[in-house]
Amino acid sequence: MASDQNFVDFVLDQIKNAGVITAKKMFGEYGIYSDEKLVGLICDNKLFIKPTNSGREFIGNVLEAPPYEGAKPSFLIEDKIEDSEWLSELVRISIKELPLPKPKKKK
């Protein structure tokens, strides 16, 4: 089931204070980027944040689940999704540990 655009817009609004936030449609779902780093996914109207050590410490009691079949587990954000300040801080903390995207090869 593809994610709903209203949910994607809601999440983007919740983390608007965590850098330059964008969403890219991927196979009916969305990749969430902060300052050009892939920080999470929205799949089936659920928010998944890429796991980092700092993010794990910040969250405390982490709920992990794969965003789609065959994927590695990510942090599933449910209870705090409406807490914009908390969610933005999680994204800011997480992007510090996440790698920059690989440069695209010229064709």
mmCIF file of C-alpha atoms in Angstrom:
data_model
loop_
_atom_site.group_PDB
_atom_site.id
_atom_site.type_symbol
_atom_site.label_atom_id
_atom_site.label_comp_id
_atom_site.label_asym_id
_atom_site.label_seq_id
_atom_site.Cartn_x
_atom_site.Cartn_y
_atom_site.Cartn_z
ATOM 1 C CA MET A 1 0.000 0.000 0.000
ATOM 2 C CA ALA A 2 1.429 3.361 -1.008
ATOM 3 C CA SER A 3 1.747 6.161 1.499
ATOM 4 C CA ASP A 4 -0.741 9.008 1.502
ATOM 5 C CA GLN A 5 0.552 12.436 0.385
ATOM 6 C CA ASN A 6 -1.182 14.081 3.368
ATOM 7 C CA PHE A 7 0.836 11.902 5.767
ATOM 8 C CA VAL A 8 4.075 12.715 3.925
ATOM 9 C CA ASP A 9 3.286 16.447 4.110
ATOM 10 C CA PHE A 10 2.518 16.103 7.834
ATOM 11 C CA VAL A 11 5.876 14.418 8.527
ATOM 12 C CA LEU A 12 7.776 17.004 6.474
ATOM 13 C CA ASP A 13 6.080 19.766 8.455
ATOM 14 C CA GLN A 14 6.962 18.031 11.734
ATOM 15 C CA ILE A 15 10.698 17.991 10.898
ATOM 16 C CA LYS A 16 10.953 21.305 9.037
ATOM 17 C CA ASN A 17 13.389 22.591 11.707
ATOM 18 C CA ALA A 18 15.945 19.842 11.051
ATOM 19 C CA GLY A 19 17.726 21.233 7.998
ATOM 20 C CA VAL A 20 16.674 21.368 4.370
ATOM 21 C CA ILE A 21 13.975 18.684 4.310
ATOM 22 C CA THR A 22 12.828 16.988 1.116
ATOM 23 C CA ALA A 23 10.923 13.849 0.172
ATOM 24 C CA LYS A 24 11.572 11.795 -2.942
ATOM 25 C CA LYS A 25 9.047 9.316 -4.231
ATOM 26 C CA MET A 26 10.500 5.817 -4.437
ATOM 27 C CA PHE A 27 8.449 2.823 -5.575
ATOM 28 C CA GLY A 28 5.199 4.316 -4.264
ATOM 29 C CA GLU A 29 6.795 5.218 -0.932
ATOM 30 C CA TYR A 30 9.071 8.102 0.092
ATOM 31 C CA GLY A 31 12.667 8.698 1.070
ATOM 32 C CA ILE A 32 13.086 11.547 3.567
ATOM 33 C CA TYR A 33 16.212 13.669 3.221
ATOM 34 C CA SER A 34 17.742 16.259 5.515
ATOM 35 C CA ASP A 35 20.524 18.341 4.005
ATOM 36 C CA GLU A 36 20.698 15.822 1.134
ATOM 37 C CA LYS A 37 21.285 12.850 3.479
ATOM 38 C CA LEU A 38 18.743 10.022 3.468
ATOM 39 C CA VAL A 39 17.502 10.070 7.054
ATOM 40 C CA GLY A 40 14.398 7.940 6.835
ATOM 41 C CA LEU A 41 11.575 6.383 4.884
ATOM 42 C CA ILE A 42 7.827 6.665 4.864
ATOM 43 C CA CYS A 43 6.246 3.315 4.024
ATOM 44 C CA ASP A 44 2.572 2.402 4.465
ATOM 45 C CA ASN A 45 1.993 5.725 6.257
ATOM 46 C CA LYS A 46 4.615 4.908 8.892
ATOM 47 C CA LEU A 47 7.800 6.859 9.604
ATOM 48 C CA PHE A 48 11.068 4.956 9.805
ATOM 49 C CA ILE A 49 14.306 6.723 10.789
ATOM 50 C CA LYS A 50 17.662 5.199 9.827
ATOM 51 C CA PRO A 51 19.312 3.710 12.907
ATOM 52 C CA THR A 52 22.304 5.480 14.453
ATOM 53 C CA ASN A 53 23.980 5.125 17.848
ATOM 54 C CA SER A 54 23.114 8.714 18.784
ATOM 55 C CA GLY A 55 19.512 8.247 17.678
ATOM 56 C CA ARG A 56 19.226 5.072 19.744
ATOM 57 C CA GLU A 57 20.532 6.927 22.835
ATOM 58 C CA PHE A 58 18.158 9.838 22.246
ATOM 59 C CA ILE A 59 15.078 7.627 21.826
ATOM 60 C CA GLY A 60 15.852 5.282 24.707
ATOM 61 C CA ASN A 61 13.265 2.517 24.355
ATOM 62 C CA VAL A 62 13.571 1.961 20.601
ATOM 63 C CA LEU A 63 10.958 0.172 18.507
ATOM 64 C CA GLU A 64 12.601 -1.266 15.388
ATOM 65 C CA ALA A 65 10.946 -2.745 12.321
ATOM 66 C CA PRO A 66 11.822 -3.139 8.646
ATOM 67 C CA PRO A 67 10.126 -0.477 6.494
ATOM 68 C CA TYR A 68 9.462 -3.056 3.768
ATOM 69 C CA GLU A 69 9.992 -6.772 3.258
ATOM 70 C CA GLY A 70 13.677 -7.662 3.108
ATOM 71 C CA ALA A 71 14.881 -4.323 4.517
ATOM 72 C CA LYS A 72 17.109 -3.878 7.543
ATOM 73 C CA PRO A 73 15.252 -2.704 10.663
ATOM 74 C CA SER A 74 14.903 1.038 11.215
ATOM 75 C CA PHE A 75 13.531 3.081 14.113
ATOM 76 C CA LEU A 76 9.733 3.032 13.824
ATOM 77 C CA ILE A 77 8.394 6.341 15.110
ATOM 78 C CA GLU A 78 4.824 6.157 16.376
ATOM 79 C CA ASP A 79 4.128 7.731 19.784
ATOM 80 C CA LYS A 80 6.268 10.860 19.312
ATOM 81 C CA ILE A 81 5.398 11.574 15.675
ATOM 82 C CA GLU A 82 3.263 14.557 16.713
ATOM 83 C CA ASP A 83 6.056 16.060 18.841
ATOM 84 C CA SER A 84 7.723 18.284 16.239
ATOM 85 C CA GLU A 85 10.505 19.475 18.559
ATOM 86 C CA TRP A 86 11.457 15.921 19.593
ATOM 87 C CA LEU A 87 11.261 14.572 16.043
ATOM 88 C CA SER A 88 13.339 17.437 14.620
ATOM 89 C CA GLU A 89 15.996 16.842 17.279
ATOM 90 C CA LEU A 90 16.091 13.122 16.428
ATOM 91 C CA VAL A 91 16.685 13.985 12.763
ATOM 92 C CA ARG A 92 19.383 16.557 13.630
ATOM 93 C CA ILE A 93 21.158 14.007 15.850
ATOM 94 C CA SER A 94 20.856 11.237 13.278
ATOM 95 C CA ILE A 95 22.202 13.141 10.258
ATOM 96 C CA LYS A 96 25.479 13.773 12.080
ATOM 97 C CA GLU A 97 26.225 10.018 11.854
ATOM 98 C CA LEU A 98 24.759 9.321 8.434
ATOM 99 C CA PRO A 99 27.006 9.337 5.353
ATOM 100 C CA LEU A 100 26.783 11.817 2.529
ATOM 101 C CA PRO A 101 25.221 10.366 -0.610
ATOM 102 C CA LYS A 102 27.640 8.879 -3.099
ATOM 103 C CA PRO A 103 28.296 11.175 -6.071
ATOM 104 C CA LYS A 104 26.352 10.150 -9.141
ATOM 105 C CA LYS A 105 28.424 8.951 -12.055
ATOM 106 C CA LYS A 106 28.197 10.970 -15.230
ATOM 107 C CA LYS A 107 26.817 9.038 -18.165
#
